Amino acid sequence: MRPIKEVTSVLAPLDRSNVDTDQIIPKQFLKRIERTGFGKYLFYHWRFDDNGVERADFELNKPEYANSEILIARDNFGCGSSREHAPWALGDYGFRVVLAMSFADIFYNNCFKNGILPIQLAEADVEDLLKKSQEKALNITVSLETETVVTEDGDMYSFTVDPYRRQMLLNGWDEIALTLQLEDKIAEYEKSLA
């Protein structure tokens, strides 16, 4: 996984609550077994009409959000089924950070395991950021090191991440990479069994 220390990007507003995993990545696109290639199907039914043409009124189809790495939504983001494909699609599309008032538990855990930083902010903070990002393309910096979100205008919002998960993302580790740090001790133990 790629480490996440600081991400600066235009903030992509998805002004919706209860965004479920079926909306994030519809079921018909779950036939792949690789973790890549899902980004083009992210929010598919919201992004495209029945003929596969981009919907001009969908937030993320606006040119100013084309390369955004930070998404903001309202509450209960990632609810629904527990498919790991949802963070795969978000990551493959280019998002590294998702801000929301709350997240579904399984989705929240899957984000950390797949190199995406889910940040839970207070309702007032989400409302403020959504409003500002809808008035103009708003650049923000998310720092996992300082656990802050800072707008280009200098407004700052704080968040906290579990220290274990924070360390994993800061270093770009998943569970396998963490285990491999002990490879010498594992090999030594295996020798002792022979």
Tab-separated table of C-alpha atoms in Angstrom:
chain	number	residue	atom	x	y	z
A	1	MET	CA	0.000	0.000	0.000
A	2	ARG	CA	1.031	3.569	-0.588
A	3	PRO	CA	1.664	5.495	2.658
A	4	ILE	CA	-0.709	8.310	3.551
A	5	LYS	CA	0.941	11.137	5.431
A	6	GLU	CA	-0.584	14.208	3.788
A	7	VAL	CA	-3.002	14.546	0.895
A	8	THR	CA	-3.723	17.895	-0.775
A	9	SER	CA	-6.500	17.968	-3.320
A	10	VAL	CA	-9.676	19.664	-4.416
A	11	LEU	CA	-12.513	18.399	-2.220
A	12	ALA	CA	-15.155	16.440	-4.168
A	13	PRO	CA	-18.582	16.931	-2.543
A	14	LEU	CA	-21.096	14.093	-2.613
A	15	ASP	CA	-23.921	15.761	-0.705
A	16	ARG	CA	-25.733	12.567	0.198
A	17	SER	CA	-26.448	10.399	3.224
A	18	ASN	CA	-26.632	6.594	3.370
A	19	VAL	CA	-24.412	6.011	0.344
A	20	ASP	CA	-24.407	2.229	0.260
A	21	THR	CA	-21.907	-0.154	-1.257
A	22	ASP	CA	-24.344	-1.036	-4.076
A	23	GLN	CA	-24.239	2.616	-5.135
A	24	ILE	CA	-20.475	2.814	-4.695
A	25	ILE	CA	-19.926	-0.255	-6.917
A	26	PRO	CA	-23.031	-1.904	-8.429
A	27	LYS	CA	-23.284	-5.695	-8.217
A	28	GLN	CA	-23.009	-6.339	-11.952
A	29	PHE	CA	-19.374	-5.188	-11.857
A	30	LEU	CA	-18.239	-7.593	-9.143
A	31	LYS	CA	-17.127	-10.376	-11.495
A	32	ARG	CA	-13.456	-9.378	-11.400
A	33	ILE	CA	-11.137	-11.071	-8.929
A	34	GLU	CA	-8.365	-8.453	-9.129
A	35	ARG	CA	-8.412	-5.413	-6.877
A	36	THR	CA	-7.934	-3.069	-9.829
A	37	GLY	CA	-10.174	-1.925	-12.648
A	38	PHE	CA	-13.170	-0.994	-10.505
A	39	GLY	CA	-12.708	2.789	-10.605
A	40	LYS	CA	-14.488	3.175	-13.926
A	41	TYR	CA	-17.609	1.682	-12.313
A	42	LEU	CA	-17.588	3.880	-9.193
A	43	PHE	CA	-21.057	5.378	-8.583
A	44	TYR	CA	-21.923	4.009	-12.025
A	45	HIS	CA	-25.688	4.572	-11.962
A	46	TRP	CA	-25.230	8.107	-10.663
A	47	ARG	CA	-22.416	8.974	-13.077
A	48	PHE	CA	-23.939	7.515	-16.255
A	49	ASP	CA	-27.369	7.253	-17.840
A	50	ASP	CA	-28.798	4.032	-19.332
A	51	ASN	CA	-26.792	4.617	-22.536
A	52	GLY	CA	-23.494	4.997	-20.691
A	53	VAL	CA	-23.374	8.771	-21.185
A	54	GLU	CA	-22.096	10.889	-18.306
A	55	ARG	CA	-24.822	12.729	-16.409
A	56	ALA	CA	-23.937	16.424	-16.398
A	57	ASP	CA	-25.794	17.005	-13.119
A	58	PHE	CA	-23.810	14.450	-11.075
A	59	GLU	CA	-21.334	16.161	-8.777
A	60	LEU	CA	-18.286	14.064	-9.598
A	61	ASN	CA	-18.734	14.521	-13.356
A	62	LYS	CA	-17.894	18.205	-13.059
A	63	PRO	CA	-14.421	18.918	-14.491
A	64	GLU	CA	-13.144	20.600	-11.334
A	65	TYR	CA	-13.411	17.279	-9.448
A	66	ALA	CA	-11.830	15.099	-12.157
A	67	ASN	CA	-8.602	14.402	-10.259
A	68	SER	CA	-9.803	14.769	-6.704
A	69	GLU	CA	-8.266	12.499	-4.093
A	70	ILE	CA	-10.586	13.558	-1.255
A	71	LEU	CA	-14.323	12.815	-1.154
A	72	ILE	CA	-16.822	14.220	1.342
A	73	ALA	CA	-20.317	12.876	2.035
A	74	ARG	CA	-22.828	13.033	4.853
A	75	ASP	CA	-23.617	10.254	7.346
A	76	ASN	CA	-23.623	6.443	7.169
A	77	PHE	CA	-21.252	6.250	4.200
A	78	GLY	CA	-20.560	2.699	3.003
A	79	CYS	CA	-23.661	1.088	4.469
A	80	GLY	CA	-25.226	-1.983	2.873
A	81	SER	CA	-23.428	-5.185	1.992
A	82	SER	CA	-19.911	-5.801	3.228
A	83	ARG	CA	-18.185	-6.005	-0.138
A	84	GLU	CA	-14.518	-5.059	-0.119
A	85	HIS	CA	-14.960	-3.933	-3.722
A	86	ALA	CA	-16.295	-0.572	-2.483
A	87	PRO	CA	-12.933	0.694	-1.181
A	88	TRP	CA	-11.220	-0.957	-4.170
A	89	ALA	CA	-13.414	1.136	-6.505
A	90	LEU	CA	-12.838	4.342	-4.544
A	91	GLY	CA	-9.078	3.778	-4.517
A	92	ASP	CA	-8.896	2.763	-8.162
A	93	TYR	CA	-10.829	5.908	-9.094
A	94	GLY	CA	-8.205	7.953	-7.245
A	95	PHE	CA	-9.701	8.726	-3.849
A	96	ARG	CA	-7.290	8.355	-0.934
A	97	VAL	CA	-9.433	10.024	1.750
A	98	VAL	CA	-13.171	9.960	2.508
A	99	LEU	CA	-14.667	12.474	4.949
A	100	ALA	CA	-18.104	11.853	6.463
A	101	MET	CA	-20.101	12.228	9.660
A	102	SER	CA	-20.207	8.459	10.091
A	103	PHE	CA	-19.335	5.235	8.304
A	104	ALA	CA	-20.724	1.714	8.266
A	105	ASP	CA	-18.414	-0.427	10.419
A	106	ILE	CA	-17.368	-3.034	7.843
A	107	PHE	CA	-16.759	-0.434	5.153
A	108	TYR	CA	-14.749	1.664	7.627
A	109	ASN	CA	-12.518	-1.316	8.470
A	110	ASN	CA	-12.127	-2.266	4.813
A	111	CYS	CA	-10.891	1.239	3.983
A	112	PHE	CA	-7.930	0.941	6.340
A	113	LYS	CA	-7.077	-2.499	4.966
A	114	ASN	CA	-7.026	-1.097	1.440
A	115	GLY	CA	-5.081	2.128	1.915
A	116	ILE	CA	-7.944	4.606	2.152
A	117	LEU	CA	-8.238	6.995	5.082
A	118	PRO	CA	-11.850	7.304	6.314
A	119	ILE	CA	-12.202	10.377	8.522
A	120	GLN	CA	-15.172	10.931	10.761
A	121	LEU	CA	-15.873	14.625	11.328
A	122	ALA	CA	-18.474	16.389	13.427
A	123	GLU	CA	-21.750	17.192	11.678
A	124	ALA	CA	-21.057	20.947	11.806
A	125	ASP	CA	-17.634	20.412	10.194
A	126	VAL	CA	-19.079	18.302	7.372
A	127	GLU	CA	-21.838	20.857	6.791
A	128	ASP	CA	-19.280	23.667	6.675
A	129	LEU	CA	-16.973	21.834	4.246
A	130	LEU	CA	-19.862	20.781	2.000
A	131	LYS	CA	-21.128	24.362	1.838
A	132	LYS	CA	-17.680	25.763	1.041
A	133	SER	CA	-16.962	23.090	-1.578
A	134	GLN	CA	-20.247	23.777	-3.345
A	135	GLU	CA	-19.542	27.522	-3.519
A	136	LYS	CA	-16.181	27.001	-5.269
A	137	ALA	CA	-13.645	24.284	-5.968
A	138	LEU	CA	-12.063	24.053	-2.534
A	139	ASN	CA	-8.522	22.789	-2.046
A	140	ILE	CA	-7.852	21.132	1.290
A	141	THR	CA	-4.967	19.357	2.956
A	142	VAL	CA	-5.553	16.280	5.078
A	143	SER	CA	-2.643	15.477	7.363
A	144	LEU	CA	-2.663	12.097	9.053
A	145	GLU	CA	0.486	13.098	10.913
A	146	THR	CA	-1.225	16.054	12.649
A	147	GLU	CA	-4.768	14.645	12.321
A	148	THR	CA	-6.086	17.832	10.759
A	149	VAL	CA	-8.029	18.962	7.714
A	150	VAL	CA	-7.020	22.457	6.583
A	151	THR	CA	-8.730	24.454	3.828
A	152	GLU	CA	-6.914	26.783	1.441
A	153	ASP	CA	-8.445	29.643	3.457
A	154	GLY	CA	-6.835	28.390	6.670
A	155	ASP	CA	-9.897	26.870	8.362
A	156	MET	CA	-8.894	23.813	10.367
A	157	TYR	CA	-10.842	20.748	11.504
A	158	SER	CA	-9.469	18.024	13.786
A	159	PHE	CA	-10.004	14.288	13.727
A	160	THR	CA	-8.552	11.247	15.448
A	161	VAL	CA	-7.609	7.827	14.118
A	162	ASP	CA	-6.865	4.747	16.197
A	163	PRO	CA	-3.060	4.778	16.770
A	164	TYR	CA	-2.560	1.276	15.320
A	165	ARG	CA	-4.462	2.109	12.118
A	166	ARG	CA	-2.777	5.505	11.906
A	167	GLN	CA	0.657	3.864	12.045
A	168	MET	CA	-0.347	1.306	9.400
A	169	LEU	CA	-1.448	4.033	6.948
A	170	LEU	CA	1.471	6.348	7.686
A	171	ASN	CA	3.850	3.516	6.792
A	172	GLY	CA	1.798	2.012	3.962
A	173	TRP	CA	1.504	-1.347	5.722
A	174	ASP	CA	-1.222	-3.926	5.490
A	175	GLU	CA	-1.343	-6.956	7.804
A	176	ILE	CA	0.951	-8.964	5.522
A	177	ALA	CA	3.581	-6.213	5.398
A	178	LEU	CA	3.398	-5.913	9.178
A	179	THR	CA	3.916	-9.666	9.570
A	180	LEU	CA	6.837	-9.654	7.134
A	181	GLN	CA	8.656	-7.226	9.401
A	182	LEU	CA	9.066	-10.210	11.696
A	183	GLU	CA	10.287	-12.513	8.929
A	184	ASP	CA	13.655	-13.203	10.611
A	185	LYS	CA	11.987	-14.162	13.892
A	186	ILE	CA	9.458	-16.321	12.075
A	187	ALA	CA	12.247	-18.124	10.199
A	188	GLU	CA	14.183	-18.562	13.440
A	189	TYR	CA	11.108	-20.030	15.127
A	190	GLU	CA	10.495	-22.389	12.201
A	191	LYS	CA	14.111	-23.599	12.414
A	192	SER	CA	13.623	-24.352	16.099
A	193	LEU	CA	10.737	-26.657	15.233
A	194	ALA	CA	12.743	-28.722	12.732
